[in-house]
PDB file of C-alpha atoms in Angstrom:
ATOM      1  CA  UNK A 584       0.000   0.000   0.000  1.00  0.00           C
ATOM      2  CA  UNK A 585       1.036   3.236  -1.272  1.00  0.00           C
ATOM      3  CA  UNK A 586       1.283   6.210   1.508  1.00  0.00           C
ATOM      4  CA  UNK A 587       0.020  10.050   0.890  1.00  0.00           C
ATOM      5  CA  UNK A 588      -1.224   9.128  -3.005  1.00  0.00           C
ATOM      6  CA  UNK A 589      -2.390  12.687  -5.041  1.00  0.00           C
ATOM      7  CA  UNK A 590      -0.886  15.976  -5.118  1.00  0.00           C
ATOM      8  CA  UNK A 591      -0.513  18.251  -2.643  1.00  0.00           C
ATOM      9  CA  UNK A 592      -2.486  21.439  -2.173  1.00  0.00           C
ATOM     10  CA  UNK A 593      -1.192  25.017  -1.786  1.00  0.00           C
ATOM     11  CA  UNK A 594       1.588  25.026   0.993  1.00  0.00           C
ATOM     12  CA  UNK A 595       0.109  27.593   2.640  1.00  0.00           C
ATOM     13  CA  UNK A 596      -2.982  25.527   2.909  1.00  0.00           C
ATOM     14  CA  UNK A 597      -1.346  21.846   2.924  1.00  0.00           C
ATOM     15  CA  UNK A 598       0.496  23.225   6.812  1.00  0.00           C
ATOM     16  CA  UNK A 599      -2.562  25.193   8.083  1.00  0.00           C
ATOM     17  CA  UNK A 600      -3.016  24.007  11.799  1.00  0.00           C
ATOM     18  CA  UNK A 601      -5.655  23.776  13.797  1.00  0.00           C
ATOM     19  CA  UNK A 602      -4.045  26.648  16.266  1.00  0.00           C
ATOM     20  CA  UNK A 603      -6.480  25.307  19.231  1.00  0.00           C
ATOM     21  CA  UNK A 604      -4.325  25.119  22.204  1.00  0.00           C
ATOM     22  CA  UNK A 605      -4.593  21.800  24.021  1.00  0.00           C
ATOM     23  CA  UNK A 606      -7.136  22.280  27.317  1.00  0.00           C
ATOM     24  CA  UNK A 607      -5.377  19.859  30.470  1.00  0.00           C
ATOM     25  CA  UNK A 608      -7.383  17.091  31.573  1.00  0.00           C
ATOM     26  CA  UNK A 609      -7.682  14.391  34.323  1.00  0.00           C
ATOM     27  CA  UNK A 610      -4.062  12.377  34.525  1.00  0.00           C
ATOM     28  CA  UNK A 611      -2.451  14.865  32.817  1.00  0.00           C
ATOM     29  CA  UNK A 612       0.899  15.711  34.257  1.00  0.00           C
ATOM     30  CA  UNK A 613       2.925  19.189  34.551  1.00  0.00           C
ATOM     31  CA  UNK A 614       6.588  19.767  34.289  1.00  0.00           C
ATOM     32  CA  UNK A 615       6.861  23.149  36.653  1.00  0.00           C
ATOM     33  CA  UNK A 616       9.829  25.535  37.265  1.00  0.00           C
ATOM     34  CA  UNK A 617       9.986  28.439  39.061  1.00  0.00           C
ATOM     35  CA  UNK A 618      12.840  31.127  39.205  1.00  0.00           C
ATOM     36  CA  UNK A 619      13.521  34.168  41.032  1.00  0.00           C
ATOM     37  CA  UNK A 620      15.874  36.063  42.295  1.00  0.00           C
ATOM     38  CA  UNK A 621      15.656  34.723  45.969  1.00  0.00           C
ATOM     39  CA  UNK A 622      16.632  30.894  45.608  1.00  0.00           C
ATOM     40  CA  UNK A 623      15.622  30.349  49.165  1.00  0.00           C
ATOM     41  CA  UNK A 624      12.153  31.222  48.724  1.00  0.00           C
ATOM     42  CA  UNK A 625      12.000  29.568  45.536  1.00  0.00           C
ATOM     43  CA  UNK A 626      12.833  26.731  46.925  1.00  0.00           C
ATOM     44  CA  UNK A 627       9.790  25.891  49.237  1.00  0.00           C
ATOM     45  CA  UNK A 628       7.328  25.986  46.408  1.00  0.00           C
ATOM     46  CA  UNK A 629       9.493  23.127  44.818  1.00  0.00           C
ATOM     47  CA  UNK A 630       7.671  20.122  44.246  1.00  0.00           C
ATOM     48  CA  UNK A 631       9.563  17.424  46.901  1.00  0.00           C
ATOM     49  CA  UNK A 632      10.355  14.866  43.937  1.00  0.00           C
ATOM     50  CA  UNK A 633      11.188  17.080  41.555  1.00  0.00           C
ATOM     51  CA  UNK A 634      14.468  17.617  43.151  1.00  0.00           C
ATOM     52  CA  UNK A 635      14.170  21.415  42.193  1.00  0.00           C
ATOM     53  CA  UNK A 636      13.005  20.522  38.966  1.00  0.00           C
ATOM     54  CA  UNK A 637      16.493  20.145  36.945  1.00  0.00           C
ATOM     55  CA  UNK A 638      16.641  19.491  33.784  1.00  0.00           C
ATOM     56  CA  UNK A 639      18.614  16.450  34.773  1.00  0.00           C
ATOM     57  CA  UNK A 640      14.904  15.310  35.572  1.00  0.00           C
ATOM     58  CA  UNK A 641      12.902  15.883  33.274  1.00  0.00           C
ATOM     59  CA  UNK A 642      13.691  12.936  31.890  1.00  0.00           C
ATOM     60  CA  UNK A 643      13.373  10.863  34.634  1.00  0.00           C
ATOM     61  CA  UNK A 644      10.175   8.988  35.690  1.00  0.00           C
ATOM     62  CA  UNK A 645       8.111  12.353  35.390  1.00  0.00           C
ATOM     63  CA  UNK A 646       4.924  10.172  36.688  1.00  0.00           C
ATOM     64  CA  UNK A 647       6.922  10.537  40.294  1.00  0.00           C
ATOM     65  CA  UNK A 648       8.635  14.014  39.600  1.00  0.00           C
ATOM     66  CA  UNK A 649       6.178  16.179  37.819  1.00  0.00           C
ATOM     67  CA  UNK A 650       2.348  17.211  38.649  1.00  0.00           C
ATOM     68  CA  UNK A 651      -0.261  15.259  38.273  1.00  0.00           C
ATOM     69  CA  UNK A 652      -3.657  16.576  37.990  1.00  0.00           C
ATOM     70  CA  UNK A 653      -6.215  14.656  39.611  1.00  0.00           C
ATOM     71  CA  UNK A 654      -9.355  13.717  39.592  1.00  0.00           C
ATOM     72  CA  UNK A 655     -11.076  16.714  40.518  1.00  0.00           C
ATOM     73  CA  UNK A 656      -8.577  18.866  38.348  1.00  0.00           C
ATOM     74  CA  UNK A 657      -6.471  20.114  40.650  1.00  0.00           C
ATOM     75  CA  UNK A 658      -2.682  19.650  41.247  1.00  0.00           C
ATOM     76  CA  UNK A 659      -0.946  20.593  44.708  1.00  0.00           C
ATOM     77  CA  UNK A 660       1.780  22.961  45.005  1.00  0.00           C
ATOM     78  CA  UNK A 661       3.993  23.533  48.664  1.00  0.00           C
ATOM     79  CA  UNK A 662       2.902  26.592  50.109  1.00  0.00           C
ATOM     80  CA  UNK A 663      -0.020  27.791  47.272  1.00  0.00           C
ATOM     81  CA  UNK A 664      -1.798  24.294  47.864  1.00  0.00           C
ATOM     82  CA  UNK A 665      -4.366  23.258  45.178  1.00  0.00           C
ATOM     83  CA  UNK A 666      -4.906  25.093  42.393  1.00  0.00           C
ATOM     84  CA  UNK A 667      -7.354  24.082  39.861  1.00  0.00           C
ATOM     85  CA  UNK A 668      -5.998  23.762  35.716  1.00  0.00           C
ATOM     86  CA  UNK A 669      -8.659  21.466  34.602  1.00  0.00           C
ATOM     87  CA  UNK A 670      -9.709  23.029  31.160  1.00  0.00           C
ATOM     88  CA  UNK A 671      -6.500  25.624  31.271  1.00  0.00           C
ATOM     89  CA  UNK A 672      -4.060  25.679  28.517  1.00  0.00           C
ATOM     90  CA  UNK A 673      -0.446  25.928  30.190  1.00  0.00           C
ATOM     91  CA  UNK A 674      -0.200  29.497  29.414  1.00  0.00           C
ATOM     92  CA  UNK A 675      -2.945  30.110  31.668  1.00  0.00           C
ATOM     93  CA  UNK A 676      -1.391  27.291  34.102  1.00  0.00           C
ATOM     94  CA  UNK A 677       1.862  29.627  34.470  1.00  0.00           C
ATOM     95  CA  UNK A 678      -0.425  33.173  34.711  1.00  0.00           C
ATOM     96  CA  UNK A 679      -2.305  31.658  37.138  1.00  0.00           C
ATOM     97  CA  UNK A 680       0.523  30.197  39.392  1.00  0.00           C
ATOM     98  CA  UNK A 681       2.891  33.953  38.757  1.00  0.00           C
ATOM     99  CA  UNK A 682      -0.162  35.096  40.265  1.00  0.00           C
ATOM    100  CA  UNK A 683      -0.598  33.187  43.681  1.00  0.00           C
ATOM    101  CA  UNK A 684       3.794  33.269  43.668  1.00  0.00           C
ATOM    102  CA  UNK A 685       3.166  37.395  43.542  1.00  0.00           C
ATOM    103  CA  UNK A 686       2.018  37.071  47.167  1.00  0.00           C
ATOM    104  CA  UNK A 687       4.832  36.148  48.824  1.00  0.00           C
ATOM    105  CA  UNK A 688       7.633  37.892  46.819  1.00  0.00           C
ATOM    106  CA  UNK A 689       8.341  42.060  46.873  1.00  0.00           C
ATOM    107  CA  UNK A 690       9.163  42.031  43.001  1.00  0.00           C
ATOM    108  CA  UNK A 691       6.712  39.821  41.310  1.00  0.00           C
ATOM    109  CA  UNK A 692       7.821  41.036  38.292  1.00  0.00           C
ATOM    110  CA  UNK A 693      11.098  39.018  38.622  1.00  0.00           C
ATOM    111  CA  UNK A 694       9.287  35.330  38.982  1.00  0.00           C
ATOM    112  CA  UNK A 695       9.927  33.349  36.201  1.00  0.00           C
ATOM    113  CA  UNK A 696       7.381  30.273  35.874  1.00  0.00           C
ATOM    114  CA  UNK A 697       7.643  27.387  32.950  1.00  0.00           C
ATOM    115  CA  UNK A 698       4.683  25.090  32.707  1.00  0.00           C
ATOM    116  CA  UNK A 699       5.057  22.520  30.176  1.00  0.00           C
ATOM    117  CA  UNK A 700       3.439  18.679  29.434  1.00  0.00           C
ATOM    118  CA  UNK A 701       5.897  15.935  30.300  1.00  0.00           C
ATOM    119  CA  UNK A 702       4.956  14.319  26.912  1.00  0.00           C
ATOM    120  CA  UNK A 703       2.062  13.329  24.799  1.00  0.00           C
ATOM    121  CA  UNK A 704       1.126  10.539  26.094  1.00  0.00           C
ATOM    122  CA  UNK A 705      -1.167   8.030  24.064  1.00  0.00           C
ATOM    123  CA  UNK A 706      -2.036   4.517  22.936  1.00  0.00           C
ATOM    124  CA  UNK A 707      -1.636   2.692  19.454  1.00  0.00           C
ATOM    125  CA  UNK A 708      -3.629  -0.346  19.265  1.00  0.00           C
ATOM    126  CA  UNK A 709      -4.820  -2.786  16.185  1.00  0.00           C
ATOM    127  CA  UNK A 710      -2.763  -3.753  13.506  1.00  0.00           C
ATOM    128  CA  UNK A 711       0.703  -1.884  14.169  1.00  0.00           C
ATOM    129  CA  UNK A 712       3.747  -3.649  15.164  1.00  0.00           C
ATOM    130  CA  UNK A 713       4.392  -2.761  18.632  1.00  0.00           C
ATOM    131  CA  UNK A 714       0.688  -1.859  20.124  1.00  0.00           C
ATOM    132  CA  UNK A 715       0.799  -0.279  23.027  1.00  0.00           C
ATOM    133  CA  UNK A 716       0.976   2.972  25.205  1.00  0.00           C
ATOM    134  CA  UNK A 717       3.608   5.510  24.227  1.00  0.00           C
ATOM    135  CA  UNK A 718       4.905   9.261  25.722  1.00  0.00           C
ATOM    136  CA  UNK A 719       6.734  11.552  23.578  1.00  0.00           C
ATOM    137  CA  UNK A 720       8.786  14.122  24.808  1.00  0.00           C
ATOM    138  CA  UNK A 721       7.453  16.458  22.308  1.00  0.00           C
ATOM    139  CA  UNK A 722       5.125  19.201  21.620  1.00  0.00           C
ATOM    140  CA  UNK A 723       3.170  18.066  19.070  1.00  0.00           C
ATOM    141  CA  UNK A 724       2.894  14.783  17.819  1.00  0.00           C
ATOM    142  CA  UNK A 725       1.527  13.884  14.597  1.00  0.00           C
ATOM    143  CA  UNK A 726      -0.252  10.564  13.325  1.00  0.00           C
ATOM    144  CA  UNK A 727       2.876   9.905  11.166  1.00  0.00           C
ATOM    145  CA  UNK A 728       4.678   9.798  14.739  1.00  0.00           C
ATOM    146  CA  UNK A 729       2.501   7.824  16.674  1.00  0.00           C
ATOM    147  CA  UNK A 730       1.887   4.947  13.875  1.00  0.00           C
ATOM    148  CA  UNK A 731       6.027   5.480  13.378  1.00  0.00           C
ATOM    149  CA  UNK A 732       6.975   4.941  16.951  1.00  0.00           C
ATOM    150  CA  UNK A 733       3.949   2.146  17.003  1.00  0.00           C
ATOM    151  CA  UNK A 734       6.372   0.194  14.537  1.00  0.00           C
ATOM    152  CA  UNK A 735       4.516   1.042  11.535  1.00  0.00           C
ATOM    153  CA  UNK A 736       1.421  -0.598  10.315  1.00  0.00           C
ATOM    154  CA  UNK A 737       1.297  -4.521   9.171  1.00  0.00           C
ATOM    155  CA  UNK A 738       0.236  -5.679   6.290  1.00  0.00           C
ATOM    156  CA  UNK A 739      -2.934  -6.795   7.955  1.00  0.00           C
ATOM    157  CA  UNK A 740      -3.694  -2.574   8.746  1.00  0.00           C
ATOM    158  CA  UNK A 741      -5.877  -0.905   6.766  1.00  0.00           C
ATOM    159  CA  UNK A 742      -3.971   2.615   6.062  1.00  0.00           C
ATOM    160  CA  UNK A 743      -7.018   3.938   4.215  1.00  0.00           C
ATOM    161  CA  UNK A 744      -9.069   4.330   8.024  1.00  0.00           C
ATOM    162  CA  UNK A 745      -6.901   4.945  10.873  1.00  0.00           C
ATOM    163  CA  UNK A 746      -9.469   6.026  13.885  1.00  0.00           C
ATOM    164  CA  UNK A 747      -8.088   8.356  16.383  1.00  0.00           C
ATOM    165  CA  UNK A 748     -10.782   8.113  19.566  1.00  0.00           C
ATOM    166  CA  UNK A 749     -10.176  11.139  21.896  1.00  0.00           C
ATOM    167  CA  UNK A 750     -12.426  12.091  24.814  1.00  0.00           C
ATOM    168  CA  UNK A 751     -13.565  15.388  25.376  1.00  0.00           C
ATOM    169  CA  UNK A 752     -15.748  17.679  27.454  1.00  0.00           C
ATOM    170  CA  UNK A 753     -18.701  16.442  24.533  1.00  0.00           C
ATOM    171  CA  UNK A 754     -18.210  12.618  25.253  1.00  0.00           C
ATOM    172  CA  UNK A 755     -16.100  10.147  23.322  1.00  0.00           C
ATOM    173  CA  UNK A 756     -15.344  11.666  19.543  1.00  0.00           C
ATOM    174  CA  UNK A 757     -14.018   9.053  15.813  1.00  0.00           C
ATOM    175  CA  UNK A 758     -11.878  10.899  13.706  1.00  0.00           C
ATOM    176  CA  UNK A 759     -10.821   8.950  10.236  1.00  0.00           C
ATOM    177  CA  UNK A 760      -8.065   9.552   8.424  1.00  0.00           C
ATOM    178  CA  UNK A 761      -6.631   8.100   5.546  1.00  0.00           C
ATOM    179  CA  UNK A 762      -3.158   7.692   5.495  1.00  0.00           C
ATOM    180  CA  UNK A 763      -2.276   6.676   1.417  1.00  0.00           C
ATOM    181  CA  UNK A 764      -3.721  10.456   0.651  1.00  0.00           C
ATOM    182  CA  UNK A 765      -1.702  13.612   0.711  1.00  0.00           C
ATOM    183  CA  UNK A 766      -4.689  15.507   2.124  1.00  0.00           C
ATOM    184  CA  UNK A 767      -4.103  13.660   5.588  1.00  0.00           C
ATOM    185  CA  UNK A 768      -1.172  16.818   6.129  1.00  0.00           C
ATOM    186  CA  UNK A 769      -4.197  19.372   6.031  1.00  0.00           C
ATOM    187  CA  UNK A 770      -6.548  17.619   8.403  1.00  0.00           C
ATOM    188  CA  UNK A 771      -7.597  18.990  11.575  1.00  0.00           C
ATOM    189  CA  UNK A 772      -6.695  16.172  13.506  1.00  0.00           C
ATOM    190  CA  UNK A 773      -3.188  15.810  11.709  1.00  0.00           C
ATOM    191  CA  UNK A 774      -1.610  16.563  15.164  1.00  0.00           C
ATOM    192  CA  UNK A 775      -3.356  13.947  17.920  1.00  0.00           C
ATOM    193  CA  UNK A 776      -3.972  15.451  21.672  1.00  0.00           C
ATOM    194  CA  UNK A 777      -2.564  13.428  24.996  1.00  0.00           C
ATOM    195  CA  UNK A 778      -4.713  10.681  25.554  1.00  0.00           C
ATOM    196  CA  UNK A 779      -5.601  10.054  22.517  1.00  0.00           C
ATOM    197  CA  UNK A 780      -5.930   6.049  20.912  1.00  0.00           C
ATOM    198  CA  UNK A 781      -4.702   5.540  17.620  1.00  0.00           C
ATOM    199  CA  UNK A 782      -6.882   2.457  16.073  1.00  0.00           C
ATOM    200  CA  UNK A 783      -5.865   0.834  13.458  1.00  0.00           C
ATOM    201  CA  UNK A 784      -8.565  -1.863  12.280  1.00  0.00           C
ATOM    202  CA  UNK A 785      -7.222  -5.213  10.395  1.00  0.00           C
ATOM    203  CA  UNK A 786      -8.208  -5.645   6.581  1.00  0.00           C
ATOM    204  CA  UNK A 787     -11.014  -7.034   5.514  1.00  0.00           C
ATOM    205  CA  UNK A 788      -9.713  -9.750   3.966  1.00  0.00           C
ATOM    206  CA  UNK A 789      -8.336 -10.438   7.020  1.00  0.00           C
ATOM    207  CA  UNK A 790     -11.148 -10.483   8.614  1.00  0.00           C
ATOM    208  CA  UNK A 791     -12.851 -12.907   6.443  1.00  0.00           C
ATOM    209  CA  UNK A 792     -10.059 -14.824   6.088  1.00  0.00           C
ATOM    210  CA  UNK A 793      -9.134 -14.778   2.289  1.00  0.00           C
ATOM    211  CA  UNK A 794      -6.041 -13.216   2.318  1.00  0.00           C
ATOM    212  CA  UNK A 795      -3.859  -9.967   2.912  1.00  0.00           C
ATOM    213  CA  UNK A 796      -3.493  -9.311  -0.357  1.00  0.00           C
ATOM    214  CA  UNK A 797      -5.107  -8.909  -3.995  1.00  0.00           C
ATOM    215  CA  UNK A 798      -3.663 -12.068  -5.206  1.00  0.00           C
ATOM    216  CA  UNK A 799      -4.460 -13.966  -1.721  1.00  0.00           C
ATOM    217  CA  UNK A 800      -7.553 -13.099  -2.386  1.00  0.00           C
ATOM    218  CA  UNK A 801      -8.301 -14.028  -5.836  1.00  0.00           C
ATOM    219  CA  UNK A 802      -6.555 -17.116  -5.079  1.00  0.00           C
ATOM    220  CA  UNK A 803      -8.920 -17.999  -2.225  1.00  0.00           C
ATOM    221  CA  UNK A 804     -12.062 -17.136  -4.115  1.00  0.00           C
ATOM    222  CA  UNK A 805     -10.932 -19.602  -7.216  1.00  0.00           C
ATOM    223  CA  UNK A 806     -10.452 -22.439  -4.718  1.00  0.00           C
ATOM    224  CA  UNK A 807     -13.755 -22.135  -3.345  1.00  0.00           C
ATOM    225  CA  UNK A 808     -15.772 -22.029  -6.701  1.00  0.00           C
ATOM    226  CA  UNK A 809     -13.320 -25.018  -7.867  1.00  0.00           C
ATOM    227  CA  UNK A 810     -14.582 -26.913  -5.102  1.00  0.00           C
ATOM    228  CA  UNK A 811     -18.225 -25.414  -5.492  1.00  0.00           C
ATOM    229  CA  UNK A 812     -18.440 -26.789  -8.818  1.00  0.00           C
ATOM    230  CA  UNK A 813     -16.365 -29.863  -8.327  1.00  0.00           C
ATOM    231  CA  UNK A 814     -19.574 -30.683  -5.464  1.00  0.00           C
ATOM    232  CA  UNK A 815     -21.932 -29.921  -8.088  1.00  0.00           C
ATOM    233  CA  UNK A 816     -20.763 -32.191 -10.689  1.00  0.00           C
ATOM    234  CA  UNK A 817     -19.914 -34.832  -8.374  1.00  0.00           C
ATOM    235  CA  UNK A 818     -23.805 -34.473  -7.382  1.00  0.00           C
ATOM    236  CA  UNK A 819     -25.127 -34.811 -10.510  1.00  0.00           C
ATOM    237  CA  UNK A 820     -22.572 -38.004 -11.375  1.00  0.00           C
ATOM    238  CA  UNK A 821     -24.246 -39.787  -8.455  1.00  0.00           C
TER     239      UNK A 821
END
């Protein structure tokens, strides 16, 4: 099977993002640094395991280090305590947390707050290699990236309807895309969202059983009308 088949559109079109910002949800965790010029007091709003957030960490087990939201939306920060981000987009995460930092420092102006995912974390199931649950450290992640680091689709996958299933404030939401056209670069959904599962569903040939492949399948039909009208003749001989 032949990927991204037909020609591409205008650029300026074919790379047009959906400019959305992602919206945390439930699970979601938070990579959080704060700077100022007072180390001291930056240092009690450190999250414990973070070890003071180096960078040496962030690429350590962030599901200890980093902060989690939980189920009520909320993650917990020493000193501030629980600050709601369900819904927030980290911009709004690190406005919001400059804020509450602003009481306890004379020069707000000087805190410096990064909020950040730890990865985009989501699952690739069906016919793909190496199913399973993955977390890139990236910012965006498109389908080409999760099916890629899902060690590519078999020859069982049917590349013309790969089903992302996200959840979202609306309930549970199908998005098809078809991977062996070019137009998959201007979709909407190009770039998946944290949480997301990537579904690929088998063939149907597969699923009937007559093959993966044209051939397979030609093959399989001829042998059943051979013996189709091999038990007919042998009928009327009788």
């Amino acid at each position: 099977m032949t990927y991204y088949q037909g020609d591409p559109v205008k650029k300026s079109e074919l790379y047009k993002l959906n400019n959305a910002p992602y919206r945390l949800q439930v699970n979601d965790i938070l990579y959080i640094d704060i700077k100022a010029d007072n180390p001291k007091i930056v240092s009690m709003f450190k999250n414990v395991e973070s070890n003071s957030g180096s960078a040496a960490n962030v690429g350590g087990n962030l599901y200890f280090k980093g902060y989690t939201i939980d189920r009520h939306g909320n993650i917990r920060i020493p000193y501030i305590g629980e600050i709601n981000v369900l819904g927030y987009t980290t911009k709004e995460v690190r406005e919001k947390i400059e804020m509450e930092l602003g009481k306890f420092f004379k020069n707000p102006a000087q805190i410096f707050v990064t909020v950040k995912l730890t990865g985009i974390k989501f699952v690739v199931t069906g016919e793909v290699n190496s199913p399973g649950t993955l977390n890139l450290a990236q910012n965006e992640v498109s389908i080409i990236d999760a099916i890629a680091n899902a060690g590519e689709i078999t020859q069982f996958g049917n590349r013309k309807d790969v089903i992302i299933i996200r959840k979202t404030i609306d309930g549970v939401k199908k998005y098809h895309l078809d991977l062996t056209n070019i137009d998959v670069f201007n979709s909407k959904h190009f770039y998946i969202q944290p949480n997301d599962i990537v579904y690929v569903a088998p063939l149907k040939q597969k699923s009937w059983g007559t093959g993966t492949t044209g051939l397979q399948s030609f093959s399989t039909v001829v042998t059943v009308l051979s013996f189709l009208v091999s038990s007919v003749l042998l009928v009327k001989n009788l």
